[in-house]
């Protein structure tokens, strides 16, 4: 019975640390889901973004507001979008670990060559209790969730093209 204090201490640790240990296990599991599904989500998102922008080009073809929009993929985790006029924008989208960041500048007329008024827009990968991956706006009163890559692509297109 000389080791009774150890048994009591071990029981105390189990009771007081159980919730923290379970939360840690859940967060590790969610990080694994994000690591496994985040890159494919981003890749699908970029394809949807390209499709949406190509459709806008088709819809504007022949109109005075038509302008070439360039999409350049710079590796598996970075995309640049540039449009010179009506509206103009310069946007960089990066995927790193558990986040996607849109950094952009835009205006109504034509590009002035200066992009000092850049706006960052952050999105964070999250995982539901049933292991469903989604992306959520990181800031705002009621952050919107995007469960499908095409939903996020639509949001980005609206941010860039809306005047």
Tab-separated table of C-alpha atoms in Angstrom:
chain	number	residue	atom	x	y	z
A	1	UNK	CA	0.000	0.000	0.000
A	2	UNK	CA	3.048	2.245	-0.026
A	3	UNK	CA	2.255	3.159	-3.642
A	4	UNK	CA	-1.338	4.211	-2.957
A	5	UNK	CA	-0.413	7.853	-3.519
A	6	UNK	CA	0.716	6.963	-7.057
A	7	UNK	CA	-2.619	5.280	-7.782
A	8	UNK	CA	-4.430	8.355	-6.445
A	9	UNK	CA	-2.244	10.675	-8.527
A	10	UNK	CA	-2.806	8.595	-11.654
A	11	UNK	CA	-6.569	8.647	-11.068
A	12	UNK	CA	-6.433	12.415	-10.571
A	13	UNK	CA	-4.521	12.827	-13.851
A	14	UNK	CA	-7.069	10.678	-15.684
A	15	UNK	CA	-9.969	12.746	-14.388
A	16	UNK	CA	-8.474	16.199	-14.868
A	17	UNK	CA	-6.708	15.622	-18.196
A	18	UNK	CA	-9.209	13.367	-19.930
A	19	UNK	CA	-11.052	16.149	-21.752
A	20	UNK	CA	-7.840	17.859	-22.878
A	21	UNK	CA	-6.446	14.542	-24.162
A	22	UNK	CA	-9.641	13.820	-26.111
A	23	UNK	CA	-9.625	17.336	-27.603
A	24	UNK	CA	-5.986	16.902	-28.601
A	25	UNK	CA	-6.807	13.589	-30.297
A	26	UNK	CA	-9.710	15.211	-32.187
A	27	UNK	CA	-7.521	18.117	-33.326
A	28	UNK	CA	-4.818	15.709	-34.534
A	29	UNK	CA	-7.403	13.705	-36.443
A	30	UNK	CA	-8.846	16.866	-38.012
A	31	UNK	CA	-5.362	18.032	-39.003
A	32	UNK	CA	-4.903	14.694	-40.763
A	33	UNK	CA	-8.187	15.126	-42.656
A	34	UNK	CA	-7.144	18.652	-43.704
A	35	UNK	CA	-3.713	17.421	-44.810
A	36	UNK	CA	-5.261	14.622	-46.879
A	37	UNK	CA	-8.185	16.539	-48.414
A	38	UNK	CA	-7.013	20.180	-48.463
A	39	UNK	CA	-4.799	19.970	-51.534
A	40	UNK	CA	-7.380	18.135	-53.685
A	41	UNK	CA	-10.002	20.698	-52.586
A	42	UNK	CA	-7.692	23.558	-53.622
A	43	UNK	CA	-6.925	21.893	-56.968
A	44	UNK	CA	-10.649	21.462	-57.698
A	45	UNK	CA	-11.278	25.036	-56.574
A	46	UNK	CA	-8.712	26.345	-59.097
A	47	UNK	CA	-10.355	24.338	-61.913
A	48	UNK	CA	-13.766	25.750	-60.975
A	49	UNK	CA	-12.311	29.251	-60.859
A	50	UNK	CA	-10.890	28.815	-64.364
A	51	UNK	CA	-14.247	27.535	-65.658
A	52	UNK	CA	-16.135	30.476	-64.142
A	53	UNK	CA	-13.714	33.048	-65.516
A	54	UNK	CA	-13.757	31.435	-68.968
A	55	UNK	CA	-17.551	31.592	-68.931
A	56	UNK	CA	-17.433	35.301	-68.033
A	57	UNK	CA	-15.039	35.834	-70.969
A	58	UNK	CA	-17.508	34.096	-73.301
A	59	UNK	CA	-20.435	36.142	-71.981
A	60	UNK	CA	-18.545	39.442	-72.446
A	61	UNK	CA	-17.063	38.607	-75.850
A	62	UNK	CA	-17.723	41.438	-78.292
A	63	UNK	CA	-18.818	43.876	-75.574
A	64	UNK	CA	-16.903	47.089	-74.792
A	65	UNK	CA	-16.309	45.735	-71.272
A	66	UNK	CA	-14.516	42.646	-72.612
A	67	UNK	CA	-10.967	42.308	-71.334
A	68	UNK	CA	-8.592	39.406	-71.126
A	69	UNK	CA	-8.336	37.792	-67.711
A	70	UNK	CA	-5.129	35.882	-67.142
A	71	UNK	CA	-4.984	32.908	-64.798
A	72	UNK	CA	-1.503	31.679	-64.021
A	73	UNK	CA	-0.852	28.669	-61.831
A	74	UNK	CA	2.442	29.000	-60.003
A	75	UNK	CA	2.870	25.531	-58.598
A	76	UNK	CA	0.315	23.414	-56.776
A	77	UNK	CA	-0.444	26.026	-54.111
A	78	UNK	CA	-0.497	29.420	-55.822
A	79	UNK	CA	-2.614	31.077	-58.502
A	80	UNK	CA	-2.448	34.597	-59.922
A	81	UNK	CA	-5.392	36.295	-61.669
A	82	UNK	CA	-4.980	39.548	-63.577
A	83	UNK	CA	-7.512	41.619	-65.518
A	84	UNK	CA	-6.515	44.958	-67.021
A	85	UNK	CA	-9.867	46.760	-67.212
A	86	UNK	CA	-13.629	46.994	-66.577
A	87	UNK	CA	-13.069	46.009	-63.779
A	88	UNK	CA	-9.344	45.583	-63.344
A	89	UNK	CA	-7.873	43.388	-60.642
A	90	UNK	CA	-4.640	41.806	-59.544
A	91	UNK	CA	-5.173	38.791	-57.292
A	92	UNK	CA	-2.952	36.172	-55.713
A	93	UNK	CA	-4.452	33.059	-54.144
A	94	UNK	CA	-2.285	30.803	-52.018
A	95	UNK	CA	-2.945	27.577	-50.181
A	96	UNK	CA	-0.766	26.844	-47.194
A	97	UNK	CA	-1.438	24.202	-44.559
A	98	UNK	CA	-4.955	24.866	-43.268
A	99	UNK	CA	-5.684	28.150	-45.022
A	100	UNK	CA	-6.356	29.787	-48.364
A	101	UNK	CA	-5.529	33.463	-48.713
A	102	UNK	CA	-6.826	35.774	-51.429
A	103	UNK	CA	-4.744	38.943	-51.646
A	104	UNK	CA	-6.113	41.378	-54.228
A	105	UNK	CA	-6.497	44.912	-55.498
A	106	UNK	CA	-9.224	46.013	-57.892
A	107	UNK	CA	-10.862	49.035	-59.452
A	108	UNK	CA	-13.606	50.080	-61.859
A	109	UNK	CA	-11.726	51.465	-64.854
A	110	UNK	CA	-8.324	50.426	-66.043
A	111	UNK	CA	-5.331	49.253	-64.053
A	112	UNK	CA	-3.191	52.150	-62.926
A	113	UNK	CA	-0.061	50.117	-62.340
A	114	UNK	CA	-0.241	50.664	-58.608
A	115	UNK	CA	-1.661	48.002	-56.328
A	116	UNK	CA	-1.030	49.565	-52.935
A	117	UNK	CA	-4.621	49.182	-51.725
A	118	UNK	CA	-4.503	45.419	-51.496
A	119	UNK	CA	-7.089	43.530	-49.470
A	120	UNK	CA	-6.441	40.164	-47.900
A	121	UNK	CA	-9.312	37.719	-47.547
A	122	UNK	CA	-8.633	34.634	-45.421
A	123	UNK	CA	-10.331	31.256	-45.547
A	124	UNK	CA	-9.602	28.396	-43.141
A	125	UNK	CA	-10.080	24.676	-43.637
A	126	UNK	CA	-12.298	23.112	-40.972
A	127	UNK	CA	-13.595	19.589	-40.354
A	128	UNK	CA	-17.024	18.623	-39.044
A	129	UNK	CA	-17.558	15.888	-36.451
A	130	UNK	CA	-18.323	13.436	-39.280
A	131	UNK	CA	-15.010	14.304	-41.050
A	132	UNK	CA	-16.522	16.535	-43.740
A	133	UNK	CA	-14.011	19.112	-44.951
A	134	UNK	CA	-15.134	22.676	-45.588
A	135	UNK	CA	-13.576	26.116	-45.956
A	136	UNK	CA	-14.769	28.975	-43.790
A	137	UNK	CA	-14.196	32.702	-44.014
A	138	UNK	CA	-11.830	33.526	-41.193
A	139	UNK	CA	-13.328	36.885	-40.253
A	140	UNK	CA	-16.742	38.452	-40.091
A	141	UNK	CA	-19.810	38.375	-37.933
A	142	UNK	CA	-21.244	35.208	-39.423
A	143	UNK	CA	-18.509	33.548	-41.484
A	144	UNK	CA	-19.765	31.694	-44.535
A	145	UNK	CA	-18.900	28.046	-45.040
A	146	UNK	CA	-17.997	26.522	-48.402
A	147	UNK	CA	-18.428	22.757	-48.616
A	148	UNK	CA	-17.766	22.490	-52.351
A	149	UNK	CA	-14.842	23.974	-54.333
A	150	UNK	CA	-17.265	25.571	-56.806
A	151	UNK	CA	-18.929	27.511	-53.960
A	152	UNK	CA	-15.588	29.042	-52.979
A	153	UNK	CA	-14.761	29.781	-56.628
A	154	UNK	CA	-18.081	31.617	-56.985
A	155	UNK	CA	-17.292	33.696	-53.884
A	156	UNK	CA	-13.862	34.682	-55.261
A	157	UNK	CA	-15.303	35.562	-58.682
A	158	UNK	CA	-17.907	37.774	-57.008
A	159	UNK	CA	-15.253	39.508	-54.914
A	160	UNK	CA	-13.117	40.241	-57.959
A	161	UNK	CA	-15.735	41.123	-60.579
A	162	UNK	CA	-18.385	42.934	-58.532
A	163	UNK	CA	-18.152	46.693	-58.857
